[in-house]
Coordinates of C-alpha atoms in Angstrom, one line a residue:
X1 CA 41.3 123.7 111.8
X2 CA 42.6 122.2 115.0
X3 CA 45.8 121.1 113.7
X4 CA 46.9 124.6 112.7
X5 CA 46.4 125.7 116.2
X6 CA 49.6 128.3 117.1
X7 CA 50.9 128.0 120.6
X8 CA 51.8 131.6 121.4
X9 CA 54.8 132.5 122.5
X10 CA 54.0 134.0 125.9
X11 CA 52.6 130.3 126.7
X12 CA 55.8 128.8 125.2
X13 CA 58.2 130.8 127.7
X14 CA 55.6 130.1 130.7
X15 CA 55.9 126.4 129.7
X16 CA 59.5 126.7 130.6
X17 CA 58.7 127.7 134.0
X18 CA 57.2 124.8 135.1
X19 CA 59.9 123.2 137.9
X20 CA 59.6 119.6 136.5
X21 CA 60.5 120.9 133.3
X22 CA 62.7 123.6 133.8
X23 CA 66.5 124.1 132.6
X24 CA 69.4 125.0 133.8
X25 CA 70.2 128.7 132.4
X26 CA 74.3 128.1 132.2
X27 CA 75.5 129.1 129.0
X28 CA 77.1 132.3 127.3
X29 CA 77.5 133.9 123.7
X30 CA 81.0 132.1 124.1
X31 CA 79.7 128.7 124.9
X32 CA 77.3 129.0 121.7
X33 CA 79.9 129.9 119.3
X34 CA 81.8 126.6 120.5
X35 CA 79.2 124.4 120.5
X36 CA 78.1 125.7 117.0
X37 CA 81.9 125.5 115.8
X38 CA 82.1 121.8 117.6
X39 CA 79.3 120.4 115.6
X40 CA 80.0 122.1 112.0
X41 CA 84.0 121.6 112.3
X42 CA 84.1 117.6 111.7
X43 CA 82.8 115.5 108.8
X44 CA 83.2 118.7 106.1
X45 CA 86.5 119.4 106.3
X46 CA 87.5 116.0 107.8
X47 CA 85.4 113.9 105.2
X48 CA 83.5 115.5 102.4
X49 CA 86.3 117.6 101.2
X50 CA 88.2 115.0 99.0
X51 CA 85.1 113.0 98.2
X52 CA 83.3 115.5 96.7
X53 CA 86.7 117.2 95.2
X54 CA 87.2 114.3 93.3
X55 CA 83.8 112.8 92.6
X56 CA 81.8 116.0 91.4
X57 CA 83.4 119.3 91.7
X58 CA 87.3 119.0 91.0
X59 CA 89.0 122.4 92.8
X60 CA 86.1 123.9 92.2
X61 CA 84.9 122.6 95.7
X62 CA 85.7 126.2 97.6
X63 CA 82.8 127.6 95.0
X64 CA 80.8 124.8 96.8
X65 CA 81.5 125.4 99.8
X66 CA 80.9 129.1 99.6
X67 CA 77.4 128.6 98.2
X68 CA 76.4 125.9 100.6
X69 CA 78.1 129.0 103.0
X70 CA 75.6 131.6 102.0
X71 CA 72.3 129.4 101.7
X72 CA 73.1 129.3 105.3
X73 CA 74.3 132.1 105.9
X74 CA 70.3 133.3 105.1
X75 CA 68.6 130.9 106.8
X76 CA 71.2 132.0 109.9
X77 CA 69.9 135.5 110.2
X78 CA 66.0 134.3 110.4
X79 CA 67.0 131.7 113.2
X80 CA 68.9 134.5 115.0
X81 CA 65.6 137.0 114.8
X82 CA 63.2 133.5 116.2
X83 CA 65.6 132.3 118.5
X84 CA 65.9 136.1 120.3
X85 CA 62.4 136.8 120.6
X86 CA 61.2 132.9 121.5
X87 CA 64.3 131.6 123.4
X88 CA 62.8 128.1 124.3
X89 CA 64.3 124.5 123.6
X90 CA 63.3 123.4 120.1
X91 CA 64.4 125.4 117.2
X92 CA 62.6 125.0 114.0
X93 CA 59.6 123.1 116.3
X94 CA 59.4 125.7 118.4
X95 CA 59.5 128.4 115.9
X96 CA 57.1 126.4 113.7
X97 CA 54.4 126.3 116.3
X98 CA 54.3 129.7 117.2
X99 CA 53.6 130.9 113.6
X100 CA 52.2 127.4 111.3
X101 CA 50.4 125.4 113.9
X102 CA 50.7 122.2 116.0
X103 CA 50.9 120.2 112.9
X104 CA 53.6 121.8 110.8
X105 CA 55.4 121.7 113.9
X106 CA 55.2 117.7 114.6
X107 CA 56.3 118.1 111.0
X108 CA 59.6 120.3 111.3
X109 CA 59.8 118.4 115.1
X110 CA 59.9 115.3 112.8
X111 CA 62.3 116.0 110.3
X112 CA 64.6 117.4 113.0
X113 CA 64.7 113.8 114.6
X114 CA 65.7 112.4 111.3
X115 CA 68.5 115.1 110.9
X116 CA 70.4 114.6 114.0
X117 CA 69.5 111.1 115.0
X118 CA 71.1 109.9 111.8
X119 CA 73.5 112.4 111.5
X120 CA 74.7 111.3 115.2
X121 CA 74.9 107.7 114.4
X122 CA 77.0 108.5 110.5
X123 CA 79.6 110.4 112.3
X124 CA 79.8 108.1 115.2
X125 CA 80.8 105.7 112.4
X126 CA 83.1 107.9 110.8
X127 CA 84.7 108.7 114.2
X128 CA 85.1 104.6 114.7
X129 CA 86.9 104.3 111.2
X130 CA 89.4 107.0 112.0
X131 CA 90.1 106.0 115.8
X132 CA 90.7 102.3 114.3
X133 CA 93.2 103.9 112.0
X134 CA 94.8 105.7 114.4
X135 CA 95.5 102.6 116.6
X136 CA 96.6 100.6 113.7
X137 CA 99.3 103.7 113.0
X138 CA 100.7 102.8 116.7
X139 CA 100.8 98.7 116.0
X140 CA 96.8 98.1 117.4
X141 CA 94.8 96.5 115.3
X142 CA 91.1 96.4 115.9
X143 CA 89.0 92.8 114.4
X144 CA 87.6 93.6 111.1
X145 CA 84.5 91.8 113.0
X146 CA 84.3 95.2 115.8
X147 CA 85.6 98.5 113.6
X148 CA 86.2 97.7 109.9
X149 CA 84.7 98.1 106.9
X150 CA 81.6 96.2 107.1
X151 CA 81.9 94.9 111.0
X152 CA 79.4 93.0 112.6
X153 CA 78.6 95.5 115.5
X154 CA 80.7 99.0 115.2
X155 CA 82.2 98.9 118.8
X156 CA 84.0 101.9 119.1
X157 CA 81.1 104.2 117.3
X158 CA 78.7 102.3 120.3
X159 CA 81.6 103.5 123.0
X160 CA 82.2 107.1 121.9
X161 CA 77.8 107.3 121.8
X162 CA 78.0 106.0 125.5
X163 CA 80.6 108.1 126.7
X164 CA 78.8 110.8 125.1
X165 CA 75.9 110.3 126.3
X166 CA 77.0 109.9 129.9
X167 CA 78.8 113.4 129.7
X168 CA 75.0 115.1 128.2
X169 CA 73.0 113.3 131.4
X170 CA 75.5 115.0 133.7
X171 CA 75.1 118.6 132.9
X172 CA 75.3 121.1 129.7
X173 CA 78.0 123.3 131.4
X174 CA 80.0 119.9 131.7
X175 CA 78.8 119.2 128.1
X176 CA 80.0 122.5 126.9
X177 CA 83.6 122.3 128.7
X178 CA 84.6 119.1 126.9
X179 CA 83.8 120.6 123.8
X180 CA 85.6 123.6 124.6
X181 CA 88.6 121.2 124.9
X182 CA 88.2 119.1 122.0
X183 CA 87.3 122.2 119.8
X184 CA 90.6 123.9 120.3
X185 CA 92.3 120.5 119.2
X186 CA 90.4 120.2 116.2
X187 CA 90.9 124.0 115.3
X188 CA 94.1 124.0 116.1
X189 CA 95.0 120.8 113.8
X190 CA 92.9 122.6 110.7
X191 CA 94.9 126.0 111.0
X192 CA 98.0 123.6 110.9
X193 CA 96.8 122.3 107.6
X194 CA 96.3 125.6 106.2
X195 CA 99.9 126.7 107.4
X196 CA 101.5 123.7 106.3
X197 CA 99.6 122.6 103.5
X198 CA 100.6 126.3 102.0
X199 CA 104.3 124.9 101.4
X200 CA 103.3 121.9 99.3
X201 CA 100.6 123.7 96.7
X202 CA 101.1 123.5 93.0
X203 CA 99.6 125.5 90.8
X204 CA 99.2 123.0 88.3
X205 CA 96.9 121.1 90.5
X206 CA 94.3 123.7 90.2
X207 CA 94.1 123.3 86.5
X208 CA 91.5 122.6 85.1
X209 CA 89.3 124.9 88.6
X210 CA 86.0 123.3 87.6
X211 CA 86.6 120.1 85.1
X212 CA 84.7 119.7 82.1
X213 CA 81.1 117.8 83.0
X214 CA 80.9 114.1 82.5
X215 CA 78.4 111.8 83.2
X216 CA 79.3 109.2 85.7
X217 CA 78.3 106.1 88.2
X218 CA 78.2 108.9 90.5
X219 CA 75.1 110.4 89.0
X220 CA 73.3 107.3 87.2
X221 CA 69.8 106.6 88.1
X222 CA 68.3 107.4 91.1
X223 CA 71.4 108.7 92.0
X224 CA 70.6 111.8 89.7
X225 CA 70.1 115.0 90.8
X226 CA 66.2 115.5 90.8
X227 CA 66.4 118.8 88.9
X228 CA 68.7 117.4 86.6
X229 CA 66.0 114.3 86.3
X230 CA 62.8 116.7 86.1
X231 CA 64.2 119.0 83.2
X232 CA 65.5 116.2 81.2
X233 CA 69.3 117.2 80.9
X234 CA 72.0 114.6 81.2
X235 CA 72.7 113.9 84.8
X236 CA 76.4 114.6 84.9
X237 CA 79.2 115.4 87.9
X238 CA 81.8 118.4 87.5
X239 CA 81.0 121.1 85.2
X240 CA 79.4 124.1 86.9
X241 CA 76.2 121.6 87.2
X242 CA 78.7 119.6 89.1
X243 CA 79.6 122.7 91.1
X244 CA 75.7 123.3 92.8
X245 CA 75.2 119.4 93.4
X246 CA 78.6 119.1 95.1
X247 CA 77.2 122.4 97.2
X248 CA 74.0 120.2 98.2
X249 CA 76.2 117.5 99.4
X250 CA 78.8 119.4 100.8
X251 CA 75.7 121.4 102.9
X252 CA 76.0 118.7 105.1
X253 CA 79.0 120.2 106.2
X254 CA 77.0 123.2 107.7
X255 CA 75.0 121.3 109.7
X256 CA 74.8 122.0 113.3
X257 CA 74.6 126.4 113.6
X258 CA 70.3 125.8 114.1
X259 CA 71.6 123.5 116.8
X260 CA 72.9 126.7 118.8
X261 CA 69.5 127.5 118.5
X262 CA 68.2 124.5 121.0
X263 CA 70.2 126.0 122.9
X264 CA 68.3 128.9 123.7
X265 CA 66.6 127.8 127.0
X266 CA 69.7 127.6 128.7
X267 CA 71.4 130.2 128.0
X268 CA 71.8 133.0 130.8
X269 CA 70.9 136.1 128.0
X270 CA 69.5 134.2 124.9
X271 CA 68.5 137.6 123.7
X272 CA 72.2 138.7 122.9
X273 CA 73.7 135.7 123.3
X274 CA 71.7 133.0 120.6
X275 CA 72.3 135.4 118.0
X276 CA 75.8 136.0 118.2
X277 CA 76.3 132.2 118.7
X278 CA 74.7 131.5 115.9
X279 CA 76.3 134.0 113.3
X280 CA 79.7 133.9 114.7
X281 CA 80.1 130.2 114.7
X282 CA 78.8 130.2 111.0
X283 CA 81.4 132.7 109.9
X284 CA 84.3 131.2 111.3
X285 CA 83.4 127.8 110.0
X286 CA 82.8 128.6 106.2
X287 CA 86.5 130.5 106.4
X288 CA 88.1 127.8 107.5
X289 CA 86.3 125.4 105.4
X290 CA 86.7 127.5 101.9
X291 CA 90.8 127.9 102.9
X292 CA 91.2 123.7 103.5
X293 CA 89.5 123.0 100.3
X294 CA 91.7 125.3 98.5
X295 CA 94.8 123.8 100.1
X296 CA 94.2 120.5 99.7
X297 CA 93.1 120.5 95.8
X298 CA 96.1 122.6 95.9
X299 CA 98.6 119.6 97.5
X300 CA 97.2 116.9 95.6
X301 CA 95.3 116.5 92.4
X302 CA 91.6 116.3 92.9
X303 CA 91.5 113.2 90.6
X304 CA 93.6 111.3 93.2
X305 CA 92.3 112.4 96.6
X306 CA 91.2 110.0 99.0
X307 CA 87.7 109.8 100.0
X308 CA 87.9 108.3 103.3
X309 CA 90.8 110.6 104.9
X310 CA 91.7 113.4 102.3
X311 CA 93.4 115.8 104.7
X312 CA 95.9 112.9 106.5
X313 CA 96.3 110.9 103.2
X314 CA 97.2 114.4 101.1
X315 CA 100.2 115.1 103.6
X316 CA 101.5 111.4 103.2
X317 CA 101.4 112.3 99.7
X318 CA 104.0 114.8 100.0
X319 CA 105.9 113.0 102.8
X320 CA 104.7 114.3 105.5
X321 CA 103.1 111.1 107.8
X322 CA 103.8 112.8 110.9
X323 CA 101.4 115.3 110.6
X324 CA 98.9 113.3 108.6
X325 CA 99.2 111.2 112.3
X326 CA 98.4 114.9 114.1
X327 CA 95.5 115.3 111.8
X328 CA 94.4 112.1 112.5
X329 CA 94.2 112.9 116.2
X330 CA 92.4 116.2 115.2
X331 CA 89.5 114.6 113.3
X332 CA 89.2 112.6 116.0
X333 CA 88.5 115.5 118.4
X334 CA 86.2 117.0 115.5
X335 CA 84.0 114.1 115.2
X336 CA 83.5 113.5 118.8
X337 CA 82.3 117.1 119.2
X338 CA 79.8 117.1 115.8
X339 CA 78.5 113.8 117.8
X340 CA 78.3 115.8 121.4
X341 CA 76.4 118.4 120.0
X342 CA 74.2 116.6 117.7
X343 CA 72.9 114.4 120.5
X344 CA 72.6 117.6 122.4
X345 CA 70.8 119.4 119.4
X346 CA 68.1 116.1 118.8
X347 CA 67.3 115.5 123.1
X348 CA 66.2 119.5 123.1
X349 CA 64.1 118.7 120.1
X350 CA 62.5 116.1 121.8
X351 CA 62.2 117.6 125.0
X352 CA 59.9 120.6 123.3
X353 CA 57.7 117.9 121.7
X354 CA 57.6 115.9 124.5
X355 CA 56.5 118.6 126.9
X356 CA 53.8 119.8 124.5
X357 CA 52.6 116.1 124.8
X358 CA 53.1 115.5 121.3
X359 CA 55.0 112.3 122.5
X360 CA 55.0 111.0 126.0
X361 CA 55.2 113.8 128.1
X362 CA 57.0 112.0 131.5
X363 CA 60.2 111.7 128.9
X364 CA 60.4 115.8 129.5
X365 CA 61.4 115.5 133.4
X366 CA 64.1 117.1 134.3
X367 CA 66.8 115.4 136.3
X368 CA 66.7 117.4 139.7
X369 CA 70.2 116.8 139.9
X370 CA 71.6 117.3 136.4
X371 CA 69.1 119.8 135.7
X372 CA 68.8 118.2 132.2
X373 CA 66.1 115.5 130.8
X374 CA 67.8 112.4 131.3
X375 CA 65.4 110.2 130.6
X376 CA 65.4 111.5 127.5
X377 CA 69.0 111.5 127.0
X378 CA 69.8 107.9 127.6
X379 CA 67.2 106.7 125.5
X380 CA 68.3 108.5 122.6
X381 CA 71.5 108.2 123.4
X382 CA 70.4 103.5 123.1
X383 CA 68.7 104.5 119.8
X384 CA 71.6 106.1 118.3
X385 CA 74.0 103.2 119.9
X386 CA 71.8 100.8 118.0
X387 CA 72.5 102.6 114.8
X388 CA 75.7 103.4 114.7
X389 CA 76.7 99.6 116.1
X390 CA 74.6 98.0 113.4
X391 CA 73.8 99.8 110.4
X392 CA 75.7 100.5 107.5
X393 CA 74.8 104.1 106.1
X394 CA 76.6 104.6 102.8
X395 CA 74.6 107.5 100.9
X396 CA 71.6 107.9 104.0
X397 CA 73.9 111.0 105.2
X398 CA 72.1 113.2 102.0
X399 CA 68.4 112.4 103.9
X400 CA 70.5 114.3 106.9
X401 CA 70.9 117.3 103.9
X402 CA 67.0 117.2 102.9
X403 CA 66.0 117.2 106.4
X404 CA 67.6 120.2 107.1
X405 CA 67.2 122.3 104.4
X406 CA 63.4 121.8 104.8
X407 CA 63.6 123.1 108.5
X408 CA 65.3 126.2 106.9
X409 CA 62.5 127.0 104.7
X410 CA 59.8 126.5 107.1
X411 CA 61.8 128.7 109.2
X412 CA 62.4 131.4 106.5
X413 CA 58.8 131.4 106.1
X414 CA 58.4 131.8 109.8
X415 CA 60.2 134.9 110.0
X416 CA 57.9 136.7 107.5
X417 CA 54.5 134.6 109.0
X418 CA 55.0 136.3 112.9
X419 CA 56.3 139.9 111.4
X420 CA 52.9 140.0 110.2
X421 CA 50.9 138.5 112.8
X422 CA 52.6 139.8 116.2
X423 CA 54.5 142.7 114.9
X424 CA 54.2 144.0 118.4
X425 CA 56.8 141.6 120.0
X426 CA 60.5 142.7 121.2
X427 CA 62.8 141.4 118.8
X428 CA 66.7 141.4 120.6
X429 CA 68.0 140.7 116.5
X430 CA 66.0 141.3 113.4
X431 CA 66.7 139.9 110.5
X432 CA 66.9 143.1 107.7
X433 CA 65.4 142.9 104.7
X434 CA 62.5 141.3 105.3
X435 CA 60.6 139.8 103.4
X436 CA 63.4 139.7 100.4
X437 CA 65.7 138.2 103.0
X438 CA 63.8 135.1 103.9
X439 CA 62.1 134.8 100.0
X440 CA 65.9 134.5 99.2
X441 CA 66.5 131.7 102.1
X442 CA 63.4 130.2 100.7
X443 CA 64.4 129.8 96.8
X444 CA 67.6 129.1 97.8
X445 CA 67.2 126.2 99.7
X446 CA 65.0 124.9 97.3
X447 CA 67.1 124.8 94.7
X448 CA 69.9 122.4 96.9
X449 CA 66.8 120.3 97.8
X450 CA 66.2 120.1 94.0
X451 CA 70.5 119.2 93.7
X452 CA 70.2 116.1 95.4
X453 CA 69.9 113.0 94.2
X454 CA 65.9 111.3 93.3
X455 CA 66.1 108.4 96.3
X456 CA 67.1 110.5 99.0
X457 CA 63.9 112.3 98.0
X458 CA 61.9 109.0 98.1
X459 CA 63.5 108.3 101.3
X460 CA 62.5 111.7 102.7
X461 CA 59.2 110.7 102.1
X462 CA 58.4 107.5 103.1
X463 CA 59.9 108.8 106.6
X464 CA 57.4 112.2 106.3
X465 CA 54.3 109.5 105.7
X466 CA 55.2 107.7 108.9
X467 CA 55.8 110.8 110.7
X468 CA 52.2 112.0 109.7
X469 CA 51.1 108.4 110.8
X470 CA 52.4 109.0 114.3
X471 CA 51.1 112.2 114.8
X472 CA 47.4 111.6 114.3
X473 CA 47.8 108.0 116.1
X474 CA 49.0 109.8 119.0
X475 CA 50.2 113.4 118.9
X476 CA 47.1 114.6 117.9
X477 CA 45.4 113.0 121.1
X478 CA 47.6 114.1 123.7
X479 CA 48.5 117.5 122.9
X480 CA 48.4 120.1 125.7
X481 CA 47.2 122.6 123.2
X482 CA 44.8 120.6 122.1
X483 CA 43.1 119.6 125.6
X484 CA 43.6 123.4 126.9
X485 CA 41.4 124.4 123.6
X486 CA 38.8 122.4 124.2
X487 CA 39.1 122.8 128.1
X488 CA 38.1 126.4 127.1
X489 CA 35.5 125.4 124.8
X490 CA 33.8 123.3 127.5
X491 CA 33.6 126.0 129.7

């Protein structure tokens, strides 16, 4: 069938040839491993931590984060092996239409735009609520009307977007130096909460590690976890139930190490280089992640963590406000890089699809100047402006979860798909063990898709149905692959 049409990957990497839509080749291993650490350091440790401490897992939140930790710790190594043998913009797209076809590709490519689009705009919004609470610690305080709770446009999310956006259009080596910056700030403000946070434990606050199950607001309705829903147990929060659904929310954390793999155009050895970007920023992240948790449930009781600034508020707890100000300043670094990177991540997604003429293709040209597609740029950067000013997200962030762990399974799947059918291509990284390696990345991920909660499923697909809309409104009619196949055909 025409839709399953495979682009192979010889013709992917001569696509990126072409000197209107040709990237820069700037970046190193080093480079990577920041920008994977700058978009996975931020809303998890910054955020989630206390809210899903207290709300579903108790202490037992490090056991969370580890399992969210190895789910993508497996999907990690099969994006490593893709993203050294097909080192083109795009990521789970790209990969997808070199092994499934045109049309599971529009399908990952799809997803991908929900992913970081929203993701983008929810941490922009995060990034406002802290930045106002930061000023309003120094005597500034911000309308309610422009940064509070419900405002009528989120300024400062709109400003941070802009800025960003602006610093993307002008170059990735630029892009990648400010988040070198802001990453050591942010790094260096979490191993301070580890260090200090050490001297205010109690054992006692780790008692009970993983509270008894309850059933709660939390998990009532729609708000069930679906495999709770389809085997007809009692949706409840905490427990060791409690522990896997907090691991599916707390995933979200993890977001951002496939991003390194957009990256893969641009970087000077992508062979070497995507890999070790990849695994090493992973790594680091889910170490410093599992010691935070444990120090924070550790400060304060998990019952009485905040939700909207657990790290700052636990040190005020124990009378420490000047460094619940430092921390402050540190999840203000974090969030600006998780937003850098995720814009980064979704234009490179785009910029694949559009120069496969999935979507308009004069959106792929390249800024002669910039060397990057700033066409595309700004006008994602206006649509995630739009969002973050305007729209209240609450509980969307989980479709961000859903839509990523479905890119990891088609990915797994991938791996195993193009071992069979071009065994004969040079692979820089190989995953080992396949195929128990990817079945594993496969089932896993599953079973955190099944952990989260029945309307972000529904949400998930209403947005799939449109996608599929789209494709064969207009995708379907303008692909290069397409008109090259029956170019052939004709003659």
């Amino acid at each position: 069938m025409e839709i399953f049409r495979t682009k192979s990957v010889e013709q992917s990497i001569r696509d990126t040839e072409a000197p209107e839509h040709q990237l820069r080749k700037r970046l190193t291993a080093t480079d990577l491993t920041v920008f994977g650490i700058g978009v996975i350091v931020g809303t998890g440790i910054f955020v989630l931590t206390g809210q899903v401490a207290k709300e579903v897992a108790g202490p037992a939140v490090a056991v969370s984060f580890v399992v969210a930790g190895v789910v993508c710790g497996l999907a990690a190594l099969c994006y490593a092996e893709f993203a050294s043998t097909i080192p083109v913009a795009g990521s789970a797209y790209t990969f997808s239409f070199a092994t499934l076809g045109e049309f599971p590709a529009w399908v990952i490519g799809w997803d991908l735009t929900l992913e970081l689009a929203l993701a983008a705009a929810v941490v922009a919004v995060g990034w406002s609520g802290y930045f106002a609470s930061l000023l309003s610690s120094v005597g500034i305080h911000l309308p309610a009307s422009i940064a509070g709770d419900d405002p009528v446009v989120n300024v400062p999310a709109v400003l941070i977007v802009l800025i960003l956006t602006t610093v993307l259009v002008t170059g990735i080596k630029v892009s990648s130096r400010v988040n070198l910056v802001l990453v050591i700030t942010k790094i260096a403000v979490v191993l301070l909460v580890i260090v200090a946070g050490l001297f205010f434990v109690k054992a006692a606050n780790y008692t009970p590690f993983i509270p008894e199950a309850v059933s709660t607001a939390r998990v009532e309705g729609l708000k069930a976890p679906l495999i709770q829903v389809v085997f007809g147990v009692t949706p409840v929060a905490f427990g060791v139930l409690g522990v896997f659904s907090a691991a599916a929310i707390v995933f979200f954390a993890f977001i951002g190490f496939d991003i390194v793999a957009t990256a893969a155009e641009e970087t000077i050895e992508p062979q070497r280089d995507v890999p070790r970007g990849i695994l090493g920023s992973l790594a680091i992240c889910t170490a410093l992640y599992v010691a935070v948790s444990l120090v924070v449930v550790g400060m304060q009781r998990y019952d009485q963590l905040s939700t909207s600034a657990p790290l700052s508020d636990a040190f005020v707890s124990v009378g420490q406000n000047w460094l619940a100000t430092i921390i402050s300043i540190g999840a203000i670094a974090g969030l600006t890089t998780v937003v850098l990177v995720l814009l980064l991540g979704q234009t490179r997604v785009l910029f694949a699809m559009c120069r496969d003429g999935l979507l308009p293709r004069p959106m792929a040209k390249v800024d002669p100047r910039f060397g990057t597609p700033a066409r595309l740029t700004i006008t994602i950067g206006v649509v995630t402006m739009a969002l973050a000013g305007f729209v209240s997200f609450g509980e969307l962030a989980e479709l961000v979860n859903i839509g990523t762990l479905f890119a990891f399974v088609v990915v797994s799947i991938g791996v195993m798909v193009l071992r069979r059918t071009r065994p004969d291509l040079p692979r820089a990284f190989r995953a080992p063990l396949v195929p128990v390696l990817p079945i594993a990345s496969v089932l896993a991920c599953l079973y955190l898709m099944l952990n989260l909660p029945v309307q972000t499923w529904l949400r998930f697909v209403v947005w799939m149905i449109i996608g599929v809309v789209v494709y064969f409104t207009y995708g379907y009619r303008h692909s290069r692959t397409a008109a090259a196949a029956r170019a052939g055909s004709d003659g």
